[in-house]
Amino acid sequence: MIKLSKRLQMIAERVPQGARLADIGSDHALLPTYLVQQGMISFAIAGEVNSGPLDAAMKQVSDAKLENNISPRLGNGLEVVEPGEVNTITIAGMGGSLIASILEQGKHKLEGVKHLILQPNVGEEMVRRWLLENGWFLTSETILEEDGKIYEILTAVRETEENEGKSVQLYASRTYEQMPETLIDQELLMRMGPYFIQPNPSKIWIAKWQMELAQLERIRQNLAKSDMPVSRQKEEELANEIRRIQGVLTCMQKVQQ
């Protein structure tokens, strides 16, 4: 039986029972193999863009004797899927820009798809923005740390009459009575996560943004050494960005108290 990493395990737990799955960038078909072995699904596509990983996926499927359940396929993004063939898609371990690009280029392949489970390594806001602009409602966000790295898992469903308008509400600007002067607008919600910006925030989420602030401050200090006007402008923009992010963290910590 396959044993998954903590990250893949959390993704697996978000796949609906009985789903017809396409796992894009499948990494040895670990996730589909595990889900079939656990009896959670009976059919999956393991998509790979290069022949080496595809060979590894085929070997995994063969060794597990799951050739009738898992179809390893070579192709770029959603090229491996036919419209209506699956109802759930997982894309993990890529940058948010690439995930958004895969979804955009393969929009015509999303017919019949009801669930998206996405794990960007960076650029999460690009994924959130694509979902909002293309009729998908972000239902949950999860954050975890594994082997010194922090990951976010975003789950979305198609917008329907039942959840119509919820996406707009989710990203509506907000303030908290503990810090009414701190406006958390759509830009910050997109970047930092609408479900994460809540009372009692995750310690891992706080740690992530403290590291992000430290990195932004290092960049700002380097810019401060330059006399070029463009550097002054960029330094000012970064200083404002740092203040906004720090304001959110401070606000959440006050709300928590």
Coordinates of N, CA and C in Angstrom, one line a residue:
M1 N 0.8 -1.2 0.0 CA 0.0 0.0 0.0 C 0.9 1.3 0.0
I2 N 0.5 2.2 -0.8 CA 1.2 3.5 -0.9 C 1.0 4.3 0.4
K3 N 2.1 4.9 0.9 CA 2.1 5.8 2.0 C 2.4 7.2 1.5
L4 N 1.5 8.2 1.7 CA 1.7 9.5 1.2 C 2.4 10.4 2.1
S5 N 3.0 11.5 1.6 CA 3.5 12.6 2.4 C 2.4 13.3 3.1
K6 N 2.7 14.1 4.1 CA 1.6 14.8 4.8 C 0.9 15.7 3.8
R7 N 1.6 16.3 2.9 CA 1.0 17.2 1.9 C 0.0 16.5 1.0
L8 N 0.5 15.4 0.4 CA -0.4 14.6 -0.5 C -1.6 14.0 0.3
Q9 N -1.3 13.6 1.5 CA -2.4 13.0 2.4 C -3.5 14.0 2.5
M10 N -3.2 15.3 2.8 CA -4.2 16.3 3.0 C -4.9 16.6 1.7
I11 N -4.3 16.5 0.6 CA -4.9 16.6 -0.7 C -5.9 15.5 -0.9
A12 N -5.4 14.2 -0.6 CA -6.2 13.1 -0.8 C -7.5 13.1 0.0
E13 N -7.4 13.7 1.2 CA -8.6 13.8 2.1 C -9.7 14.8 1.5
R14 N -9.3 15.6 0.5 CA -10.2 16.5 0.0 C -10.9 16.0 -1.3
V15 N -10.4 14.9 -1.8 CA -11.0 14.3 -3.0 C -12.3 13.6 -2.6
P16 N -13.4 14.0 -3.3 CA -14.7 13.4 -2.9 C -14.8 11.8 -3.2
Q17 N -15.5 11.2 -2.3 CA -15.6 9.7 -2.5 C -16.3 9.4 -3.8
G18 N -15.7 8.5 -4.6 CA -16.3 8.1 -5.8 C -15.9 9.0 -7.0
A19 N -15.0 9.9 -6.8 CA -14.7 10.9 -7.8 C -14.0 10.2 -9.0
R20 N -14.2 10.8 -10.2 CA -13.4 10.5 -11.4 C -12.4 11.5 -11.5
L21 N -11.1 11.2 -11.2 CA -10.1 12.1 -11.0 C -9.1 12.3 -12.1
A22 N -8.7 13.5 -12.3 CA -7.5 13.8 -13.2 C -6.5 14.5 -12.3
D23 N -5.3 13.8 -12.1 CA -4.2 14.4 -11.3 C -3.2 14.9 -12.3
I24 N -3.0 16.2 -12.3 CA -2.1 16.8 -13.3 C -0.8 17.1 -12.7
G25 N 0.3 16.5 -13.4 CA 1.6 16.6 -12.8 C 1.7 15.6 -11.7
S26 N 1.4 14.3 -12.0 CA 1.0 13.3 -11.0 C 2.1 12.8 -10.1
D27 N 3.4 13.0 -10.5 CA 4.5 12.6 -9.6 C 4.4 11.1 -9.2
H28 N 4.7 10.3 -10.2 CA 4.7 8.8 -10.0 C 3.3 8.2 -9.8
A29 N 2.3 9.0 -10.0 CA 0.9 8.5 -9.8 C 0.7 8.1 -8.4
L30 N 1.4 8.7 -7.5 CA 1.2 8.4 -6.0 C -0.2 8.6 -5.5
L31 N -0.7 9.8 -5.8 CA -2.1 10.2 -5.3 C -3.1 9.3 -5.9
P32 N -3.2 9.1 -7.2 CA -4.3 8.2 -7.7 C -4.1 6.8 -7.2
T33 N -2.9 6.3 -7.1 CA -2.7 4.9 -6.6 C -3.2 4.7 -5.2
Y34 N -2.9 5.7 -4.4 CA -3.3 5.7 -3.0 C -4.9 5.7 -2.9
L35 N -5.5 6.6 -3.7 CA -6.9 6.7 -3.6 C -7.7 5.5 -4.1
V36 N -7.1 4.8 -5.1 CA -7.8 3.6 -5.6 C -7.6 2.5 -4.6
Q37 N -6.3 2.4 -4.0 CA -6.1 1.3 -3.0 C -7.0 1.5 -1.8
Q38 N -7.3 2.7 -1.5 CA -8.1 3.0 -0.3 C -9.6 2.8 -0.6
G39 N -10.0 2.6 -1.8 CA -11.3 2.4 -2.2 C -12.1 3.7 -2.3
M40 N -11.4 4.8 -2.4 CA -12.0 6.1 -2.5 C -12.5 6.5 -3.9
I41 N -11.7 6.0 -4.9 CA -12.1 6.2 -6.3 C -11.8 4.9 -7.0
S42 N -12.4 4.9 -8.2 CA -12.1 3.7 -9.1 C -11.5 4.0 -10.4
F43 N -11.4 5.3 -10.7 CA -10.9 5.7 -12.0 C -10.1 7.0 -11.8
A44 N -8.9 7.1 -12.4 CA -8.1 8.3 -12.4 C -7.2 8.4 -13.6
I45 N -6.9 9.6 -14.0 CA -5.9 9.9 -15.1 C -4.7 10.5 -14.3
A46 N -3.6 10.0 -14.7 CA -2.3 10.5 -14.1 C -1.6 11.2 -15.2
G47 N -1.7 12.6 -15.3 CA -1.1 13.3 -16.4 C 0.3 13.8 -16.1
E48 N 1.2 13.6 -17.1 CA 2.5 14.1 -17.0 C 2.9 14.7 -18.3
V49 N 3.8 15.8 -18.2 CA 4.1 16.5 -19.4 C 5.4 16.0 -20.0
N50 N 6.2 15.2 -19.3 CA 7.5 14.6 -19.8 C 7.5 13.1 -19.7
S51 N 8.2 12.5 -20.6 CA 8.2 11.0 -20.7 C 8.8 10.3 -19.5
G52 N 9.8 10.9 -18.9 CA 10.4 10.3 -17.7 C 9.5 10.1 -16.6
P53 N 8.8 11.2 -16.1 CA 7.8 11.0 -15.1 C 6.6 10.1 -15.5
L54 N 6.3 10.1 -16.8 CA 5.2 9.3 -17.3 C 5.6 7.8 -17.1
D55 N 6.9 7.5 -17.5 CA 7.4 6.1 -17.3 C 7.3 5.7 -15.8
A56 N 7.7 6.6 -14.9 CA 7.6 6.3 -13.5 C 6.2 6.1 -13.1
A57 N 5.2 6.9 -13.6 CA 3.8 6.7 -13.2 C 3.3 5.3 -13.8
M58 N 3.7 5.0 -15.0 CA 3.3 3.7 -15.6 C 3.8 2.5 -14.7
K59 N 5.0 2.6 -14.3 CA 5.6 1.6 -13.5 C 4.9 1.4 -12.1
Q60 N 4.6 2.6 -11.5 CA 3.8 2.6 -10.3 C 2.5 1.9 -10.4
V61 N 1.8 2.2 -11.5 CA 0.5 1.7 -11.8 C 0.6 0.2 -12.0
S62 N 1.6 -0.2 -12.8 CA 1.8 -1.6 -13.1 C 2.1 -2.4 -11.9
D63 N 3.0 -1.9 -11.1 CA 3.4 -2.6 -9.8 C 2.2 -2.8 -8.9
A64 N 1.3 -1.8 -8.9 CA 0.1 -1.9 -8.0 C -1.0 -2.7 -8.7
K65 N -0.8 -3.1 -9.9 CA -1.8 -3.9 -10.7 C -3.1 -3.1 -10.8
L66 N -3.0 -1.8 -11.2 CA -4.1 -1.0 -11.3 C -4.3 -0.4 -12.7
E67 N -3.8 -1.2 -13.7 CA -3.9 -0.7 -15.1 C -5.4 -0.5 -15.5
N68 N -6.3 -1.2 -14.9 CA -7.7 -1.0 -15.3 C -8.4 0.2 -14.6
N69 N -7.7 0.8 -13.6 CA -8.2 1.9 -12.8 C -7.5 3.2 -13.1
I70 N -6.2 3.2 -13.4 CA -5.5 4.4 -13.6 C -4.9 4.5 -15.0
S71 N -5.1 5.6 -15.6 CA -4.6 5.8 -17.0 C -3.5 6.9 -17.0
P72 N -2.2 6.5 -17.0 CA -1.1 7.5 -17.2 C -1.1 8.0 -18.6
R73 N -1.1 9.3 -18.8 CA -1.1 9.9 -20.1 C -0.1 11.0 -20.2
L74 N 0.5 11.2 -21.4 CA 1.4 12.2 -21.7 C 0.7 13.4 -22.3
G75 N 1.0 14.6 -21.8 CA 0.3 15.8 -22.4 C 0.6 17.0 -21.5
N76 N 0.4 18.1 -22.1 CA 0.6 19.4 -21.3 C -0.7 19.8 -20.6
G77 N -0.6 19.8 -19.3 CA -1.8 20.3 -18.5 C -3.0 19.4 -18.8
L78 N -4.1 20.1 -19.1 CA -5.4 19.4 -19.3 C -5.6 18.8 -20.7
E79 N -4.5 18.8 -21.5 CA -4.6 18.1 -22.7 C -4.9 16.6 -22.5
V80 N -4.5 16.1 -21.4 CA -4.7 14.6 -21.1 C -6.1 14.2 -20.8
V81 N -7.0 15.2 -20.7 CA -8.4 15.0 -20.3 C -9.3 15.3 -21.5
E82 N -10.4 14.5 -21.6 CA -11.4 14.8 -22.6 C -12.6 15.4 -21.9
P83 N -13.3 16.4 -22.5 CA -14.4 17.0 -21.8 C -15.4 16.0 -21.3
G84 N -15.8 16.1 -20.0 CA -16.8 15.2 -19.5 C -16.2 13.9 -18.9
E85 N -14.9 13.7 -19.0 CA -14.3 12.5 -18.6 C -14.1 12.4 -17.1
V86 N -13.9 13.5 -16.5 CA -13.6 13.5 -15.0 C -14.5 14.5 -14.4
N87 N -14.6 14.4 -13.0 CA -15.4 15.4 -12.3 C -14.6 16.1 -11.2
T88 N -13.3 15.7 -11.0 CA -12.5 16.3 -10.0 C -11.1 16.4 -10.6
I89 N -10.4 17.5 -10.3 CA -9.1 17.7 -10.8 C -8.2 18.2 -9.7
T90 N -7.0 17.5 -9.6 CA -6.0 17.9 -8.6 C -4.8 18.4 -9.4
I91 N -4.2 19.6 -8.9 CA -3.0 20.1 -9.5 C -2.1 20.5 -8.3
A92 N -1.0 19.9 -8.1 CA -0.2 20.2 -6.9 C 1.3 20.3 -7.2
G93 N 2.0 21.1 -6.4 CA 3.5 21.2 -6.5 C 4.0 22.0 -7.6
M94 N 3.2 23.0 -8.1 CA 3.6 23.9 -9.1 C 3.4 25.4 -8.6
G95 N 3.9 26.3 -9.3 CA 3.7 27.7 -9.0 C 2.3 28.1 -9.3
G96 N 1.8 29.1 -8.6 CA 0.4 29.5 -8.8 C 0.2 30.1 -10.2
S97 N 1.2 30.7 -10.8 CA 1.0 31.2 -12.2 C 0.8 30.1 -13.2
L98 N 1.6 29.0 -13.0 CA 1.5 27.8 -13.9 C 0.1 27.1 -13.7
I99 N -0.3 27.0 -12.5 CA -1.6 26.4 -12.2 C -2.7 27.2 -12.9
A100 N -2.7 28.5 -12.7 CA -3.7 29.3 -13.3 C -3.7 29.2 -14.9
S101 N -2.4 29.2 -15.4 CA -2.3 29.0 -16.8 C -2.8 27.7 -17.4
I102 N -2.6 26.6 -16.6 CA -3.1 25.3 -17.0 C -4.6 25.3 -17.0
L103 N -5.2 25.9 -16.0 CA -6.7 26.0 -16.0 C -7.2 26.9 -17.1
E104 N -6.6 28.0 -17.3 CA -7.0 28.9 -18.4 C -6.9 28.3 -19.8
Q105 N -5.8 27.6 -20.0 CA -5.6 27.0 -21.4 C -6.6 25.8 -21.6
G106 N -6.9 25.2 -20.4 CA -7.8 24.0 -20.5 C -9.2 24.2 -20.1
K107 N -9.7 25.5 -20.2 CA -11.1 25.8 -19.7 C -12.1 24.9 -20.4
H108 N -11.9 24.6 -21.7 CA -12.8 23.8 -22.5 C -12.8 22.4 -22.0
K109 N -11.8 22.0 -21.2 CA -11.8 20.6 -20.7 C -12.4 20.5 -19.4
L110 N -12.9 21.6 -18.8 CA -13.5 21.6 -17.5 C -15.0 21.2 -17.5
E111 N -15.5 20.9 -18.6 CA -16.9 20.5 -18.7 C -17.2 19.2 -17.8
G112 N -18.1 19.3 -16.9 CA -18.5 18.2 -16.0 C -17.6 18.2 -14.8
V113 N -16.6 19.1 -14.7 CA -15.7 19.1 -13.5 C -16.5 19.9 -12.4
K114 N -16.5 19.3 -11.2 CA -17.2 20.0 -10.1 C -16.3 20.4 -9.0
H115 N -15.1 19.8 -8.9 CA -14.2 20.1 -7.8 C -12.8 20.3 -8.3
L116 N -12.2 21.4 -7.8 CA -10.7 21.6 -8.1 C -10.0 21.6 -6.7
I117 N -8.9 20.9 -6.7 CA -8.1 20.8 -5.4 C -6.7 21.2 -5.9
L118 N -6.3 22.4 -5.4 CA -5.1 23.0 -6.0 C -4.1 23.3 -4.9
Q119 N -2.8 23.0 -5.1 CA -1.8 23.2 -4.1 C -0.6 24.0 -4.8
P120 N -0.7 25.3 -4.9 CA 0.4 26.1 -5.4 C 1.6 26.2 -4.4
N121 N 2.8 26.1 -4.9 CA 4.0 26.3 -4.1 C 4.2 27.7 -3.7
V122 N 3.9 28.6 -4.7 CA 4.0 30.1 -4.5 C 2.9 30.7 -5.4
G123 N 2.7 32.0 -5.2 CA 1.7 32.7 -6.1 C 0.3 32.2 -5.9
E124 N -0.1 32.0 -4.6 CA -1.4 31.5 -4.4 C -2.5 32.5 -4.8
E125 N -2.2 33.8 -4.8 CA -3.1 34.8 -5.2 C -3.5 34.7 -6.6
M126 N -2.6 34.2 -7.5 CA -2.9 34.0 -8.9 C -4.0 33.0 -9.1
V127 N -3.9 31.9 -8.3 CA -4.9 30.9 -8.3 C -6.3 31.4 -7.8
R128 N -6.3 32.1 -6.7 CA -7.5 32.7 -6.1 C -8.2 33.6 -7.2
R129 N -7.4 34.4 -7.8 CA -7.9 35.4 -8.8 C -8.5 34.6 -10.0
W130 N -7.9 33.6 -10.5 CA -8.4 32.8 -11.6 C -9.7 32.2 -11.2
L131 N -9.8 31.6 -10.0 CA -11.1 31.0 -9.6 C -12.2 32.0 -9.5
L132 N -11.9 33.2 -8.9 CA -12.9 34.2 -8.8 C -13.4 34.7 -10.2
E133 N -12.5 34.9 -11.1 CA -12.8 35.4 -12.4 C -13.4 34.4 -13.4
N134 N -13.4 33.2 -13.0 CA -13.9 32.1 -13.9 C -15.0 31.3 -13.4
G135 N -15.8 31.8 -12.4 CA -17.0 31.1 -11.9 C -16.8 30.0 -11.0
W136 N -15.7 30.0 -10.2 CA -15.4 29.0 -9.2 C -15.4 29.6 -7.8
F137 N -16.1 28.9 -6.8 CA -16.2 29.4 -5.5 C -15.1 28.7 -4.6
L138 N -14.3 29.5 -4.0 CA -13.3 28.9 -3.1 C -14.0 28.5 -1.8
T139 N -14.0 27.2 -1.5 CA -14.7 26.6 -0.4 C -13.8 26.4 0.9
S140 N -12.5 26.3 0.7 CA -11.7 26.1 1.9 C -10.2 26.4 1.5
E141 N -9.5 26.7 2.5 CA -8.0 26.9 2.4 C -7.4 26.2 3.6
T142 N -6.3 25.4 3.4 CA -5.6 24.7 4.4 C -4.2 25.0 4.3
I143 N -3.5 25.1 5.4 CA -2.0 25.4 5.4 C -1.3 24.4 6.3
L144 N -0.2 23.9 5.8 CA 0.6 22.9 6.5 C 2.1 23.2 6.3
E145 N 2.9 22.6 7.3 CA 4.3 22.7 7.1 C 4.8 21.3 7.1
E146 N 5.7 21.0 6.2 CA 6.3 19.7 6.0 C 7.8 19.8 5.6
D147 N 8.7 19.3 6.3 CA 10.1 19.3 5.9 C 10.6 20.7 5.7
G148 N 10.2 21.6 6.6 CA 10.6 23.0 6.6 C 10.0 23.9 5.5
K149 N 9.0 23.3 4.8 CA 8.3 24.1 3.7 C 6.8 24.3 4.1
I150 N 6.3 25.4 3.7 CA 4.9 25.7 4.0 C 4.1 25.6 2.7
Y151 N 2.9 24.9 2.8 CA 2.1 24.7 1.6 C 0.7 25.1 1.9
E152 N 0.0 25.6 0.9 CA -1.4 25.9 1.0 C -2.2 25.1 0.0
I153 N -3.4 24.6 0.5 CA -4.2 23.8 -0.4 C -5.5 24.5 -0.5
L154 N -5.9 24.8 -1.8 CA -7.1 25.5 -2.1 C -8.1 24.6 -2.7
T155 N -9.4 24.6 -2.2 CA -10.4 23.7 -2.8 C -11.5 24.6 -3.3
A156 N -12.0 24.3 -4.5 CA -13.1 25.1 -5.1 C -14.1 24.3 -5.8
V157 N -15.4 24.8 -5.9 CA -16.4 24.2 -6.6 C -17.0 25.2 -7.6
R158 N -17.7 24.7 -8.5 CA -18.4 25.6 -9.5 C -19.4 26.5 -8.8
E159 N -19.5 27.7 -9.2 CA -20.6 28.6 -8.7 C -21.9 28.1 -9.3
T160 N -22.9 28.0 -8.4 CA -24.2 27.6 -8.7 C -25.2 28.6 -8.1
E161 N -26.5 28.3 -8.3 CA -27.5 29.1 -7.7 C -27.5 29.1 -6.2
E162 N -27.0 27.9 -5.7 CA -26.9 27.8 -4.2 C -25.9 28.6 -3.6
N163 N -24.7 28.8 -4.3 CA -23.6 29.6 -3.7 C -23.4 30.9 -4.5
E164 N -24.4 31.3 -5.3 CA -24.3 32.5 -6.1 C -24.1 33.7 -5.2
G165 N -23.1 34.5 -5.5 CA -22.8 35.7 -4.7 C -21.9 35.5 -3.6
K166 N -21.6 34.3 -3.2 CA -20.7 34.0 -2.1 C -19.3 34.4 -2.3
S167 N -18.8 34.3 -3.6 CA -17.5 34.7 -3.9 C -17.3 36.2 -3.7
V168 N -18.3 36.9 -4.1 CA -18.2 38.4 -3.9 C -18.1 38.7 -2.4
Q169 N -18.9 38.0 -1.6 CA -18.9 38.2 -0.2 C -17.6 37.8 0.4
L170 N -17.0 36.7 -0.1 CA -15.8 36.2 0.5 C -14.7 37.2 0.4
Y171 N -14.6 37.9 -0.8 CA -13.5 38.9 -1.0 C -13.9 40.3 -0.7
A172 N -15.1 40.5 0.0 CA -15.5 41.9 0.3 C -14.6 42.5 1.3
S173 N -14.2 43.8 1.2 CA -13.3 44.4 2.1 C -13.9 44.3 3.5
R174 N -13.1 44.2 4.5 CA -13.5 44.0 5.9 C -12.7 44.8 6.9
T175 N -13.3 45.1 8.0 CA -12.5 45.7 9.2 C -13.0 44.9 10.4
Y176 N -12.2 45.1 11.5 CA -12.6 44.4 12.8 C -12.6 45.5 13.8
E177 N -13.5 45.4 14.8 CA -13.7 46.5 15.8 C -12.5 46.7 16.6
Q178 N -11.6 45.7 16.8 CA -10.4 45.8 17.5 C -9.4 46.8 16.8
M179 N -9.5 46.8 15.5 CA -8.6 47.8 14.7 C -9.4 48.3 13.5
P180 N -10.3 49.2 13.8 CA -11.2 49.7 12.7 C -10.4 50.5 11.7
E181 N -9.2 50.9 12.0 CA -8.4 51.7 11.0 C -7.8 50.8 10.0
T182 N -7.8 49.5 10.2 CA -7.1 48.6 9.3 C -8.1 48.0 8.3
L183 N -8.1 48.5 7.1 CA -9.0 48.0 6.0 C -8.3 46.8 5.3
I184 N -8.9 45.7 5.4 CA -8.5 44.5 4.7 C -9.2 44.4 3.4
D185 N -8.6 44.9 2.3 CA -9.3 44.9 1.0 C -9.2 43.7 0.2
Q186 N -9.8 43.7 -1.0 CA -9.8 42.5 -1.8 C -8.4 42.1 -2.2
E187 N -7.5 43.0 -2.4 CA -6.1 42.7 -2.8 C -5.4 41.9 -1.7
L188 N -5.6 42.3 -0.5 CA -5.0 41.6 0.7 C -5.6 40.2 0.9
L189 N -6.9 40.2 0.7 CA -7.6 38.9 0.8 C -7.2 37.9 -0.2
M190 N -7.0 38.4 -1.4 CA -6.5 37.5 -2.5 C -5.1 37.0 -2.2
R191 N -4.3 37.9 -1.7 CA -2.9 37.5 -1.4 C -2.7 36.6 -0.2
M192 N -3.4 37.0 0.9 CA -3.1 36.3 2.1 C -4.2 35.2 2.4
G193 N -5.3 35.2 1.7 CA -6.3 34.1 1.9 C -7.5 34.6 2.7
P194 N -8.7 34.6 2.1 CA -9.9 35.0 2.9 C -10.3 34.2 4.0
Y195 N -10.0 32.9 4.0 CA -10.3 32.0 5.1 C -9.2 32.0 6.2
F196 N -8.0 32.4 5.8 CA -6.9 32.5 6.7 C -7.0 33.8 7.6
I197 N -7.5 34.9 6.9 CA -7.6 36.1 7.6 C -8.9 36.1 8.5
Q198 N -8.8 35.4 9.6 CA -9.9 35.2 10.5 C -9.4 35.2 11.9
P199 N -10.3 35.4 12.9 CA -9.8 35.3 14.3 C -9.2 33.9 14.5
N200 N -8.3 33.9 15.5 CA -7.5 32.6 15.8 C -6.8 32.1 14.5
P201 N -6.0 32.9 13.9 CA -5.3 32.4 12.7 C -4.3 31.3 13.0
S202 N -4.0 30.5 12.0 CA -3.0 29.4 12.2 C -1.7 30.0 12.5
K203 N -1.0 29.3 13.4 CA 0.4 29.7 13.7 C 1.3 29.5 12.5
I204 N 1.0 28.5 11.7 CA 1.8 28.3 10.5 C 1.6 29.5 9.5
W205 N 0.4 29.9 9.4 CA 0.1 31.1 8.5 C 0.8 32.3 9.0
I206 N 0.8 32.6 10.3 CA 1.5 33.7 10.9 C 3.0 33.6 10.6
A207 N 3.5 32.4 10.8 CA 5.0 32.2 10.5 C 5.3 32.5 9.0
K208 N 4.4 32.0 8.1 CA 4.6 32.2 6.7 C 4.8 33.7 6.4
W209 N 3.8 34.5 6.9 CA 3.8 35.9 6.6 C 4.9 36.7 7.3
Q210 N 5.3 36.2 8.5 CA 6.5 36.8 9.1 C 7.7 36.6 8.3
M211 N 7.9 35.4 7.7 CA 9.0 35.2 6.8 C 8.9 36.0 5.5
E212 N 7.7 36.2 5.0 CA 7.5 37.0 3.9 C 7.9 38.5 4.2
L213 N 7.5 39.0 5.3 CA 7.8 40.3 5.7 C 9.3 40.5 5.8
A214 N 10.0 39.5 6.4 CA 11.5 39.6 6.5 C 12.1 39.7 5.1
Q215 N 11.6 38.9 4.2 CA 12.2 38.9 2.8 C 11.9 40.3 2.2
L216 N 10.7 40.8 2.3 CA 10.4 42.1 1.7 C 11.2 43.2 2.3
E217 N 11.5 43.1 3.6 CA 12.3 44.1 4.3 C 13.8 44.1 3.8
R218 N 14.3 42.9 3.5 CA 15.6 42.8 3.0 C 15.7 43.4 1.6
I219 N 14.7 43.2 0.8 CA 14.7 43.8 -0.5 C 14.6 45.3 -0.4
R220 N 13.7 45.8 0.5 CA 13.6 47.3 0.7 C 14.9 47.9 1.1
Q221 N 15.6 47.2 2.0 CA 16.9 47.8 2.5 C 18.0 47.8 1.4
N222 N 17.9 46.8 0.5 CA 18.9 46.8 -0.6 C 18.5 48.0 -1.6
L223 N 17.2 48.2 -1.8 CA 16.8 49.3 -2.6 C 17.2 50.7 -2.0
A224 N 17.2 50.7 -0.7 CA 17.5 52.0 0.0 C 19.0 52.4 -0.3
K225 N 19.8 51.5 -0.7 CA 21.2 51.8 -0.9 C 21.4 52.5 -2.3
S226 N 20.4 52.5 -3.1 CA 20.5 53.0 -4.5 C 20.0 54.5 -4.5
D227 N 20.6 55.3 -5.3 CA 20.1 56.7 -5.5 C 19.2 56.9 -6.7
M228 N 19.0 55.8 -7.4 CA 18.1 55.9 -8.6 C 16.7 56.2 -8.2
P229 N 16.0 57.1 -9.0 CA 14.6 57.4 -8.7 C 13.7 56.2 -8.7
V230 N 14.0 55.3 -9.7 CA 13.1 54.1 -9.8 C 13.2 53.3 -8.5
S231 N 14.4 53.3 -7.9 CA 14.6 52.5 -6.7 C 13.9 53.1 -5.5
R232 N 13.9 54.5 -5.5 CA 13.2 55.2 -4.4 C 11.7 54.9 -4.5
Q233 N 11.2 54.9 -5.7 CA 9.7 54.6 -5.9 C 9.4 53.1 -5.5
K234 N 10.3 52.2 -5.9 CA 10.1 50.8 -5.5 C 10.2 50.6 -4.0
E235 N 11.1 51.3 -3.4 CA 11.3 51.2 -1.9 C 10.0 51.7 -1.2
E236 N 9.5 52.8 -1.7 CA 8.3 53.3 -1.1 C 7.1 52.3 -1.3
E237 N 7.0 51.7 -2.4 CA 5.9 50.8 -2.7 C 6.1 49.6 -1.7
L238 N 7.3 49.1 -1.6 CA 7.6 48.0 -0.7 C 7.3 48.3 0.8
A239 N 7.6 49.5 1.2 CA 7.4 50.0 2.6 C 5.9 50.0 2.8
N240 N 5.1 50.4 1.8 CA 3.7 50.4 2.0 C 3.1 49.0 2.1
E241 N 3.6 48.2 1.2 CA 3.2 46.8 1.2 C 3.5 46.1 2.6
I242 N 4.7 46.4 3.1 CA 5.1 45.8 4.4 C 4.1 46.3 5.5
R243 N 3.8 47.6 5.5 CA 2.8 48.1 6.5 C 1.5 47.5 6.4
R244 N 1.0 47.2 5.2 CA -0.3 46.7 5.0 C -0.4 45.2 5.5
I245 N 0.7 44.4 5.2 CA 0.7 43.1 5.6 C 0.9 43.0 7.1
Q246 N 1.7 43.8 7.7 CA 1.9 43.9 9.1 C 0.6 44.3 9.8
G247 N -0.1 45.2 9.2 CA -1.4 45.6 9.8 C -2.4 44.5 9.9
V248 N -2.4 43.6 8.9 CA -3.3 42.4 8.9 C -2.9 41.5 10.1
L249 N -1.6 41.2 10.2 CA -1.1 40.3 11.2 C -1.4 40.9 12.6
T250 N -1.2 42.2 12.8 CA -1.4 42.8 14.1 C -2.9 42.8 14.4
C251 N -3.7 43.0 13.4 CA -5.2 43.0 13.5 C -5.7 41.6 14.0
M252 N -5.2 40.6 13.3 CA -5.6 39.3 13.6 C -5.2 38.9 15.0
Q253 N -4.0 39.3 15.4 CA -3.5 39.0 16.8 C -4.4 39.7 17.8
K254 N -4.8 40.9 17.5 CA -5.7 41.6 18.5 C -7.1 41.0 18.5
V255 N -7.6 40.6 17.4 CA -8.9 39.9 17.3 C -8.8 38.6 18.1
Q256 N -7.7 37.9 18.0 CA -7.5 36.6 18.7 C -7.6 36.8 20.2
Q257 N -7.1 38.0 20.7 CA -7.1 38.2 22.1 C -8.5 38.5 22.6

